[in-house]
Amino acid sequence: MSQPLRLRKNADRRLKAGHLWIYSNEVDTRATPLKAFQPGDLARVEAANGRALGVACVNPGSLICARIMSRDPAMQVDRSLFVHRFKQALALRQQLYDTPFYRLVNAEGDLLPGLVIDRFGDVAVVQLNTAGMQAQSEAVVEALEKVLKPAAIVFRNDTGGRRQEGLDARVEVVAGTLPDEVLIEENGVRFAAPVLDGQKTGWFFNHRDNRRWLNRHVAGKRVLDLFSYVGGFGVQAAASGASEVLCVDSSATALEGVARNAELNGLHEQVAVGEGDAFEALAALKADGEQFDVVVLDPPAFINKRKDQAGGEHAYGKLNREAMRLLGRDGMLLSSSSSMHLAPERLVNVVRGALRHQDRQGQVIFQGHQAADHPIHPAIPETAYLKALGVRVFRD
Ligand code: SAH
């Protein structure tokens, strides 16, 4: 039986509403000192009146000091719990997609706090983002082997979340052997995903639906894909008939990926790359008198903490203004943000401000989100983070 973790009076309200997190100031540390726990220990969570609320994994040094693994206080956290959750997660993805390329486990959104697993066919890429998940790493691997039988399992344990939890950064193949190139297909287009040295797990599955939407608006068009990474938007646009695509990223490795992905689809003539800072690239393109029919903006999150709010919104504003300046008379902007702290209506406001600044008219004709393999936990706002607006930009 695991140790109890007693909450202060009324601190059980959020859990009762369905949330999975416990903050350190919600613990009755006189009754159950956090010091008594090692990072990753399991605890039986109790309300102030002693009623059991579930089983959680604890990290005494973290602001979010415990995360609920099951609302059943008698639940064993072991391989069978992971097998059960993985099967539930897999059933949803198989219902959603015909091909085995997706986010299989979306942490809290799949009731597995701190655990992310992306599936690239028979390669599984895992991020253990909390001390609790780190402690369960063996059970995670065993359960994955049982449910998915992957040819290789990669730990991409080099995330910012781990740093906050006091965990080290490490990337390793923990089971099987990795093929020379990990290939996926998305919206009918083939990609190589750099799972060992790319961004995050190697691929951003979250934008699948937004890319599919964009693909309908690019035939015969000149497209600028800013913050392209390995060409998720840009190479798909070329595959959907764009006459010319320019992918811009500050990472030379990412742009090598763009070239490889263009080649994989026989599109190297349509796809060009530019290495550099996106803001500088926008200024240089403007100075050269370049124009595009479609511009895609998919920057890294500019607002990671509440205190970055004003500065972040300013950066989104500048980016959207500068991008709009490159659009011809009747253009399309896909403007996205992965900042949870930027509310959807604030992104609309960013676009509105940019339109006014450029004295252009705009119509929001698409409101995109993270794809369904990134389920949102209804009680945890942090699990809803991605926004994408499709905006027709014209002159009246
Ligand atoms: N659009 C991509 C994902 C983008 S991830 C897709 O569909 O898969 C964000 C990318 O922005 C990363 O590849 C990173 O290298 C790049 N990046 C970060 N800061 C940048 C900057 N200031 N200028 C240009 N690229 C930047």
GROMACS .gro file of C-alpha atoms and ligand atoms in nm:
model
  422
    1MET     CA    1   0.000   0.000   0.000
    2SER     CA    2   0.147   0.338  -0.096
    3GLN     CA    3   0.187   0.626   0.150
    4PRO     CA    4  -0.098   0.871   0.195
    5LEU     CA    5  -0.082   1.226   0.060
    6ARG     CA    6  -0.332   1.438   0.252
    7LEU     CA    7  -0.481   1.750   0.093
    8ARG     CA    8  -0.577   2.067   0.275
    9LYS     CA    9  -0.940   2.151   0.331
   10ASN     CA   10  -1.117   2.230   0.001
   11ALA     CA   11  -0.807   2.148  -0.200
   12ASP     CA   12  -0.991   1.849  -0.344
   13ARG     CA   13  -1.229   2.069  -0.545
   14ARG     CA   14  -1.024   2.071  -0.863
   15LEU     CA   15  -0.976   1.695  -0.849
   16LYS     CA   16  -1.349   1.651  -0.796
   17ALA     CA   17  -1.402   1.858  -1.111
   18GLY     CA   18  -1.190   1.602  -1.296
   19HIS     CA   19  -0.846   1.762  -1.289
   20LEU     CA   20  -0.539   1.542  -1.241
   21TRP     CA   21  -0.290   1.780  -1.080
   22ILE     CA   22  -0.209   1.864  -0.720
   23TYR     CA   23  -0.002   2.173  -0.643
   24SER     CA   24   0.243   2.165  -0.355
   25ASN     CA   25   0.054   2.436  -0.163
   26GLU     CA   26  -0.256   2.216  -0.163
   27VAL     CA   27  -0.092   1.944   0.045
   28ASP     CA   28  -0.144   1.925   0.421
   29THR     CA   29   0.229   1.899   0.480
   30ARG     CA   30   0.186   1.872   0.854
   31ALA     CA   31  -0.006   1.548   0.816
   32THR     CA   32   0.193   1.419   0.516
   33PRO     CA   33   0.524   1.601   0.462
   34LEU     CA   34   0.634   1.609   0.099
   35LYS     CA   35   0.988   1.546   0.221
   36ALA     CA   36   0.882   1.190   0.298
   37PHE     CA   37   0.848   1.120  -0.076
   38GLN     CA   38   1.115   1.044  -0.334
   39PRO     CA   39   1.063   1.175  -0.690
   40GLY     CA   40   0.839   0.927  -0.868
   41ASP     CA   41   0.690   0.765  -0.558
   42LEU     CA   42   0.326   0.664  -0.567
   43ALA     CA   43   0.080   0.802  -0.312
   44ARG     CA   44  -0.276   0.741  -0.206
   45VAL     CA   45  -0.437   1.085  -0.229
   46GLU     CA   46  -0.680   1.175   0.047
   47ALA     CA   47  -0.913   1.469   0.100
   48ALA     CA   48  -0.885   1.663   0.430
   49ASN     CA   49  -1.153   1.439   0.576
   50GLY     CA   50  -0.957   1.126   0.487
   51ARG     CA   51  -1.166   1.018   0.190
   52ALA     CA   52  -0.948   0.846  -0.072
   53LEU     CA   53  -0.943   1.026  -0.408
   54GLY     CA   54  -0.707   0.817  -0.616
   55VAL     CA   55  -0.349   0.714  -0.669
   56ALA     CA   56  -0.091   0.968  -0.784
   57CYS     CA   57   0.275   0.987  -0.864
   58VAL     CA   58   0.467   1.241  -0.661
   59ASN     CA   59   0.756   1.475  -0.728
   60PRO     CA   60   0.819   1.661  -0.401
   61GLY     CA   61   1.044   1.917  -0.572
   62SER     CA   62   0.796   2.022  -0.840
   63LEU     CA   63   0.526   2.291  -0.824
   64ILE     CA   64   0.282   2.031  -0.953
   65CYS     CA   65   0.382   1.788  -0.683
   66ALA     CA   66   0.147   1.503  -0.770
   67ARG     CA   67  -0.046   1.380  -1.072
   68ILE     CA   68  -0.335   1.137  -1.056
   69MET     CA   69  -0.270   0.807  -1.233
   70SER     CA   70  -0.607   0.659  -1.144
   71ARG     CA   71  -0.913   0.780  -0.960
   72ASP     CA   72  -0.945   0.434  -0.813
   73PRO     CA   73  -0.734   0.445  -0.494
   74ALA     CA   74  -0.691   0.066  -0.505
   75MET     CA   75  -0.548   0.068  -0.859
   76GLN     CA   76  -0.201  -0.082  -0.896
   77VAL     CA   77   0.023   0.134  -1.113
   78ASP     CA   78   0.200  -0.134  -1.310
   79ARG     CA   79   0.235  -0.280  -1.655
   80SER     CA   80  -0.131  -0.381  -1.672
   81LEU     CA   81  -0.251  -0.026  -1.610
   82PHE     CA   82  -0.031   0.092  -1.899
   83VAL     CA   83  -0.150  -0.193  -2.120
   84HIS     CA   84  -0.508  -0.093  -2.046
   85ARG     CA   85  -0.449   0.277  -2.117
   86PHE     CA   86  -0.244   0.205  -2.432
   87LYS     CA   87  -0.520  -0.018  -2.567
   88GLN     CA   88  -0.776   0.256  -2.503
   89ALA     CA   89  -0.551   0.509  -2.675
   90LEU     CA   90  -0.481   0.281  -2.968
   91ALA     CA   91  -0.850   0.208  -3.023
   92LEU     CA   92  -0.917   0.580  -3.070
   93ARG     CA   93  -0.631   0.626  -3.318
   94GLN     CA   94  -0.735   0.321  -3.519
   95GLN     CA   95  -1.083   0.466  -3.537
   96LEU     CA   96  -0.940   0.799  -3.656
   97TYR     CA   97  -0.674   0.698  -3.906
   98ASP     CA   98  -0.603   0.438  -4.174
   99THR     CA   99  -0.227   0.466  -4.140
  100PRO     CA  100  -0.014   0.391  -3.829
  101PHE     CA  101   0.136   0.737  -3.794
  102TYR     CA  102   0.004   0.943  -3.506
  103ARG     CA  103   0.037   1.053  -3.146
  104LEU     CA  104  -0.053   0.734  -2.963
  105VAL     CA  105  -0.047   0.879  -2.612
  106ASN     CA  106  -0.107   1.244  -2.537
  107ALA     CA  107  -0.014   1.263  -2.168
  108GLU     CA  108  -0.298   1.400  -1.950
  109GLY     CA  109  -0.530   1.392  -2.254
  110ASP     CA  110  -0.501   1.012  -2.246
  111LEU     CA  111  -0.502   0.994  -1.863
  112LEU     CA  112  -0.127   0.931  -1.854
  113PRO     CA  113   0.022   1.245  -1.697
  114GLY     CA  114   0.368   1.324  -1.831
  115LEU     CA  115   0.378   1.051  -2.096
  116VAL     CA  116   0.393   1.123  -2.469
  117ILE     CA  117   0.426   0.850  -2.731
  118ASP     CA  118   0.435   0.917  -3.104
  119ARG     CA  119   0.397   0.625  -3.340
  120PHE     CA  120   0.589   0.615  -3.666
  121GLY     CA  121   0.469   0.279  -3.800
  122ASP     CA  122   0.668   0.023  -3.607
  123VAL     CA  123   0.888   0.282  -3.437
  124ALA     CA  124   0.761   0.429  -3.109
  125VAL     CA  125   0.912   0.752  -2.974
  126VAL     CA  126   0.855   0.811  -2.604
  127GLN     CA  127   0.892   1.117  -2.382
  128LEU     CA  128   0.886   1.061  -2.006
  129ASN     CA  129   0.825   1.416  -1.892
  130THR     CA  130   0.776   1.370  -1.518
  131ALA     CA  131   0.958   1.196  -1.235
  132GLY     CA  132   0.649   0.979  -1.199
  133MET     CA  133   0.672   0.854  -1.557
  134GLN     CA  134   1.047   0.818  -1.534
  135ALA     CA  135   0.994   0.581  -1.241
  136GLN     CA  136   0.755   0.378  -1.458
  137SER     CA  137   0.986   0.356  -1.760
  138GLU     CA  138   1.016  -0.023  -1.749
  139ALA     CA  139   0.641  -0.074  -1.724
  140VAL     CA  140   0.596   0.171  -2.015
  141VAL     CA  141   0.838  -0.022  -2.236
  142GLU     CA  142   0.690  -0.360  -2.146
  143ALA     CA  143   0.336  -0.244  -2.205
  144LEU     CA  144   0.432  -0.087  -2.539
  145GLU     CA  145   0.594  -0.412  -2.645
  146LYS     CA  146   0.280  -0.601  -2.554
  147VAL     CA  147   0.029  -0.367  -2.719
  148LEU     CA  148   0.224  -0.244  -3.023
  149LYS     CA  149   0.512  -0.490  -3.076
  150PRO     CA  150   0.728  -0.212  -3.220
  151ALA     CA  151   1.053  -0.284  -3.405
  152ALA     CA  152   1.219  -0.004  -3.208
  153ILE     CA  153   1.146   0.213  -2.905
  154VAL     CA  154   1.324   0.547  -2.873
  155PHE     CA  155   1.334   0.758  -2.558
  156ARG     CA  156   1.344   1.127  -2.654
  157ASN     CA  157   1.404   1.234  -2.298
  158ASP     CA  158   1.547   1.575  -2.381
  159THR     CA  159   1.243   1.791  -2.311
  160GLY     CA  160   1.208   2.117  -2.120
  161GLY     CA  161   0.946   1.952  -1.902
  162ARG     CA  162   1.206   1.708  -1.770
  163ARG     CA  163   1.439   1.989  -1.675
  164GLN     CA  164   1.164   2.142  -1.463
  165GLU     CA  165   1.116   1.807  -1.291
  166GLY     CA  166   1.488   1.783  -1.215
  167LEU     CA  167   1.544   1.499  -1.463
  168ASP     CA  168   1.843   1.458  -1.693
  169ALA     CA  169   1.837   1.487  -2.073
  170ARG     CA  170   1.897   1.167  -2.265
  171VAL     CA  171   1.812   1.029  -2.609
  172GLU     CA  172   1.847   0.656  -2.659
  173VAL     CA  173   1.711   0.358  -2.846
  174VAL     CA  174   1.589   0.141  -2.558
  175ALA     CA  175   1.456  -0.155  -2.755
  176GLY     CA  176   1.505  -0.302  -3.100
  177THR     CA  177   1.693  -0.135  -3.383
  178LEU     CA  178   1.610   0.184  -3.560
  179PRO     CA  179   1.596   0.178  -3.940
  180ASP     CA  180   1.828   0.423  -4.123
  181GLU     CA  181   1.530   0.640  -4.203
  182VAL     CA  182   1.197   0.656  -4.021
  183LEU     CA  183   0.923   0.713  -4.277
  184ILE     CA  184   0.566   0.827  -4.232
  185GLU     CA  185   0.279   0.928  -4.454
  186GLU     CA  186   0.051   1.219  -4.381
  187ASN     CA  187  -0.238   1.335  -4.597
  188GLY     CA  188  -0.099   1.110  -4.870
  189VAL     CA  189   0.251   1.262  -4.866
  190ARG     CA  190   0.566   1.079  -4.756
  191PHE     CA  191   0.809   1.217  -4.502
  192ALA     CA  192   1.127   1.112  -4.328
  193ALA     CA  193   1.104   1.203  -3.959
  194PRO     CA  194   1.434   1.265  -3.778
  195VAL     CA  195   1.332   1.093  -3.456
  196LEU     CA  196   1.676   1.103  -3.290
  197ASP     CA  197   1.793   1.455  -3.367
  198GLY     CA  198   1.484   1.642  -3.486
  199GLN     CA  199   1.257   1.871  -3.285
  200LYS     CA  200   1.050   1.708  -3.008
  201THR     CA  201   0.971   1.350  -3.116
  202GLY     CA  202   1.075   1.417  -3.476
  203TRP     CA  203   0.740   1.512  -3.625
  204PHE     CA  204   0.452   1.747  -3.540
  205PHE     CA  205   0.143   1.531  -3.582
  206ASN     CA  206  -0.067   1.804  -3.419
  207HIS     CA  207  -0.101   2.005  -3.744
  208ARG     CA  208  -0.229   1.720  -3.961
  209ASP     CA  209  -0.579   1.866  -4.012
  210ASN     CA  210  -0.450   2.221  -4.059
  211ARG     CA  211  -0.212   2.100  -4.330
  212ARG     CA  212  -0.496   1.914  -4.498
  213TRP     CA  213  -0.704   2.229  -4.498
  214LEU     CA  214  -0.421   2.434  -4.644
  215ASN     CA  215  -0.363   2.176  -4.917
  216ARG     CA  216  -0.696   2.274  -5.075
  217HIS     CA  217  -0.586   2.635  -5.122
  218VAL     CA  218  -0.244   2.606  -5.280
  219ALA     CA  219  -0.284   2.470  -5.635
  220GLY     CA  220  -0.084   2.688  -5.874
  221LYS     CA  221   0.015   2.918  -5.586
  222ARG     CA  222   0.344   3.056  -5.460
  223VAL     CA  223   0.378   2.951  -5.095
  224LEU     CA  224   0.600   3.074  -4.812
  225ASP     CA  225   0.633   2.829  -4.522
  226LEU     CA  226   0.790   3.010  -4.226
  227PHE     CA  227   0.924   2.802  -3.935
  228SER     CA  228   0.900   2.510  -4.173
  229TYR     CA  229   1.095   2.251  -3.973
  230VAL     CA  230   1.124   1.953  -4.217
  231GLY     CA  231   0.847   2.081  -4.443
  232GLY     CA  232   0.522   1.951  -4.293
  233PHE     CA  233   0.323   2.234  -4.449
  234GLY     CA  234   0.553   2.329  -4.738
  235VAL     CA  235   0.619   1.988  -4.888
  236GLN     CA  236   0.251   1.896  -4.859
  237ALA     CA  237   0.162   2.219  -5.033
  238ALA     CA  238   0.398   2.130  -5.317
  239ALA     CA  239   0.242   1.784  -5.334
  240SER     CA  240  -0.097   1.954  -5.359
  241GLY     CA  241   0.006   2.151  -5.665
  242ALA     CA  242   0.172   2.468  -5.535
  243SER     CA  243   0.384   2.606  -5.818
  244GLU     CA  244   0.665   2.714  -5.589
  245VAL     CA  245   0.734   2.675  -5.216
  246LEU     CA  246   0.995   2.850  -5.002
  247CYS     CA  247   1.062   2.688  -4.663
  248VAL     CA  248   1.238   2.908  -4.407
  249ASP     CA  249   1.384   2.785  -4.078
  250SER     CA  250   1.674   2.883  -3.856
  251SER     CA  251   1.790   2.521  -3.836
  252ALA     CA  252   2.012   2.394  -4.118
  253THR     CA  253   1.935   2.035  -4.014
  254ALA     CA  254   1.563   2.099  -4.046
  255LEU     CA  255   1.616   2.235  -4.396
  256GLU     CA  256   1.817   1.927  -4.496
  257GLY     CA  257   1.503   1.742  -4.390
  258VAL     CA  258   1.292   1.964  -4.618
  259ALA     CA  259   1.517   1.880  -4.913
  260ARG     CA  260   1.499   1.509  -4.833
  261ASN     CA  261   1.121   1.518  -4.799
  262ALA     CA  262   1.079   1.710  -5.125
  263GLU     CA  263   1.296   1.450  -5.296
  264LEU     CA  264   1.100   1.161  -5.142
  265ASN     CA  265   0.794   1.294  -5.322
  266GLY     CA  266   0.964   1.395  -5.645
  267LEU     CA  267   0.911   1.764  -5.563
  268HIS     CA  268   1.265   1.899  -5.540
  269GLU     CA  269   1.207   2.140  -5.827
  270GLN     CA  270   0.913   2.307  -5.657
  271VAL     CA  271   1.062   2.338  -5.308
  272ALA     CA  272   1.339   2.582  -5.213
  273VAL     CA  273   1.483   2.648  -4.868
  274GLY     CA  274   1.615   2.955  -4.689
  275GLU     CA  275   1.813   2.935  -4.367
  276GLY     CA  276   1.778   3.213  -4.113
  277ASP     CA  277   1.569   3.395  -3.861
  278ALA     CA  278   1.210   3.425  -3.978
  279PHE     CA  279   1.182   3.795  -3.895
  280GLU     CA  280   1.499   3.871  -4.089
  281ALA     CA  281   1.381   3.656  -4.378
  282LEU     CA  282   1.053   3.851  -4.390
  283ALA     CA  283   1.240   4.180  -4.406
  284ALA     CA  284   1.478   4.053  -4.676
  285LEU     CA  285   1.195   3.912  -4.888
  286LYS     CA  286   1.011   4.243  -4.863
  287ALA     CA  287   1.325   4.438  -4.959
  288ASP     CA  288   1.362   4.214  -5.264
  289GLY     CA  289   1.003   4.285  -5.367
  290GLU     CA  290   0.895   3.921  -5.331
  291GLN     CA  291   0.526   3.833  -5.316
  292PHE     CA  292   0.343   3.517  -5.220
  293ASP     CA  293  -0.012   3.389  -5.259
  294VAL     CA  294  -0.002   3.186  -4.939
  295VAL     CA  295   0.201   3.237  -4.620
  296VAL     CA  296   0.217   2.982  -4.337
  297LEU     CA  297   0.326   3.094  -3.989
  298ASP     CA  298   0.399   2.818  -3.740
  299PRO     CA  299   0.636   2.971  -3.486
  300PRO     CA  300   0.752   2.806  -3.166
  301ALA     CA  301   0.543   2.915  -2.866
  302PHE     CA  302   0.619   3.282  -2.794
  303ILE     CA  303   0.432   3.273  -2.461
  304ASN     CA  304   0.547   3.001  -2.227
  305LYS     CA  305   0.462   3.171  -1.900
  306ARG     CA  306   0.201   3.424  -1.798
  307LYS     CA  307   0.468   3.689  -1.761
  308ASP     CA  308   0.561   3.655  -2.132
  309GLN     CA  309   0.205   3.747  -2.230
  310ALA     CA  310   0.258   4.107  -2.346
  311GLY     CA  311   0.595   4.045  -2.512
  312GLY     CA  312   0.465   3.729  -2.677
  313GLU     CA  313   0.153   3.895  -2.817
  314HIS     CA  314   0.373   4.172  -2.950
  315ALA     CA  315   0.591   3.915  -3.130
  316TYR     CA  316   0.285   3.741  -3.280
  317GLY     CA  317   0.162   4.083  -3.392
  318LYS     CA  318   0.487   4.173  -3.563
  319LEU     CA  319   0.513   3.835  -3.731
  320ASN     CA  320   0.161   3.850  -3.868
  321ARG     CA  321   0.202   4.210  -3.990
  322GLU     CA  322   0.527   4.137  -4.167
  323ALA     CA  323   0.387   3.820  -4.323
  324MET     CA  324   0.080   4.002  -4.449
  325ARG     CA  325   0.298   4.255  -4.626
  326LEU     CA  326   0.422   3.980  -4.856
  327LEU     CA  327   0.076   3.869  -4.967
  328GLY     CA  328  -0.047   3.971  -5.309
  329ARG     CA  329  -0.391   4.126  -5.377
  330ASP     CA  330  -0.585   3.814  -5.287
  331GLY     CA  331  -0.377   3.601  -5.054
  332MET     CA  332  -0.414   3.343  -4.783
  333LEU     CA  333  -0.252   3.344  -4.441
  334LEU     CA  334  -0.237   3.041  -4.217
  335SER     CA  335  -0.150   3.183  -3.878
  336SER     CA  336  -0.095   2.946  -3.593
  337SER     CA  337   0.010   2.956  -3.231
  338SER     CA  338   0.103   2.671  -3.000
  339SER     CA  339   0.096   2.892  -2.689
  340MET     CA  340  -0.162   2.768  -2.444
  341HIS     CA  341  -0.155   3.117  -2.291
  342LEU     CA  342  -0.272   3.280  -2.615
  343ALA     CA  343  -0.650   3.234  -2.609
  344PRO     CA  344  -0.811   3.163  -2.947
  345GLU     CA  345  -0.979   3.506  -2.951
  346ARG     CA  346  -0.641   3.670  -2.887
  347LEU     CA  347  -0.503   3.510  -3.203
  348VAL     CA  348  -0.802   3.651  -3.393
  349ASN     CA  349  -0.710   3.985  -3.240
  350VAL     CA  350  -0.349   3.947  -3.355
  351VAL     CA  351  -0.471   3.889  -3.710
  352ARG     CA  352  -0.720   4.178  -3.683
  353GLY     CA  353  -0.442   4.412  -3.571
  354ALA     CA  354  -0.217   4.303  -3.858
  355LEU     CA  355  -0.495   4.358  -4.113
  356ARG     CA  356  -0.560   4.709  -3.980
  357HIS     CA  357  -0.190   4.787  -3.977
  358GLN     CA  358  -0.163   4.691  -4.343
  359ASP     CA  359  -0.503   4.845  -4.424
  360ARG     CA  360  -0.624   4.514  -4.566
  361GLN     CA  361  -0.955   4.331  -4.542
  362GLY     CA  362  -0.963   3.982  -4.403
  363GLN     CA  363  -1.200   3.689  -4.369
  364VAL     CA  364  -1.138   3.411  -4.121
  365ILE     CA  365  -1.248   3.106  -4.315
  366PHE     CA  366  -1.090   2.833  -4.106
  367GLN     CA  367  -1.034   2.780  -3.735
  368GLY     CA  368  -0.803   2.485  -3.682
  369HIS     CA  369  -0.692   2.304  -3.371
  370GLN     CA  370  -0.467   2.020  -3.268
  371ALA     CA  371  -0.566   1.697  -3.441
  372ALA     CA  372  -0.781   1.440  -3.261
  373ASP     CA  373  -0.480   1.225  -3.170
  374HIS     CA  374  -0.401   1.510  -2.926
  375PRO     CA  375  -0.715   1.475  -2.715
  376ILE     CA  376  -0.800   1.760  -2.479
  377HIS     CA  377  -0.869   1.677  -2.115
  378PRO     CA  378  -1.185   1.878  -2.042
  379ALA     CA  379  -1.068   1.975  -1.694
  380ILE     CA  380  -0.713   2.073  -1.795
  381PRO     CA  381  -0.693   2.388  -2.008
  382GLU     CA  382  -0.320   2.329  -2.069
  383THR     CA  383  -0.407   2.031  -2.290
  384ALA     CA  384  -0.575   2.264  -2.544
  385TYR     CA  385  -0.292   2.465  -2.691
  386LEU     CA  386  -0.283   2.469  -3.070
  387LYS     CA  387  -0.470   2.721  -3.282
  388ALA     CA  388  -0.457   2.788  -3.653
  389LEU     CA  389  -0.653   3.051  -3.844
  390GLY     CA  390  -0.701   3.040  -4.218
  391VAL     CA  391  -0.743   3.401  -4.327
  392ARG     CA  392  -0.823   3.528  -4.673
  393VAL     CA  393  -0.652   3.863  -4.709
  394PHE     CA  394  -0.767   4.103  -4.980
  395ARG     CA  395  -0.836   4.464  -5.071
  396ASP     CA  396  -1.188   4.604  -5.095
  397SAH     N1  397   0.586   2.402  -3.922
  397SAH     C1  398   0.656   2.284  -3.875
  397SAH     C2  399   0.685   2.285  -3.727
  397SAH     C3  400   0.755   2.408  -3.677
  397SAH     S1  401   0.841   2.387  -3.527
  397SAH     C4  402   0.579   2.161  -3.915
  397SAH     O1  403   0.472   2.171  -3.975
  397SAH     O2  404   0.626   2.050  -3.886
  397SAH     C5  405   0.919   2.539  -3.513
  397SAH     C6  406   1.040   2.557  -3.603
  397SAH     O3  407   1.081   2.693  -3.592
  397SAH     C7  408   1.162   2.474  -3.568
  397SAH     O4  409   1.200   2.397  -3.680
  397SAH     C8  410   1.271   2.576  -3.534
  397SAH     O5  411   1.399   2.541  -3.585
  397SAH     C9  412   1.221   2.699  -3.603
  397SAH     N2  413   1.259   2.829  -3.546
  397SAH    C10  414   1.264   2.866  -3.416
  397SAH     N3  415   1.294   2.996  -3.405
  397SAH    C11  416   1.308   3.043  -3.531
  397SAH    C12  417   1.336   3.171  -3.587
  397SAH     N4  418   1.355   3.277  -3.509
  397SAH     N5  419   1.341   3.183  -3.721
  397SAH    C13  420   1.320   3.077  -3.801
  397SAH     N6  421   1.293   2.956  -3.754
  397SAH    C14  422   1.286   2.937  -3.621
   0.00000   0.00000   0.00000
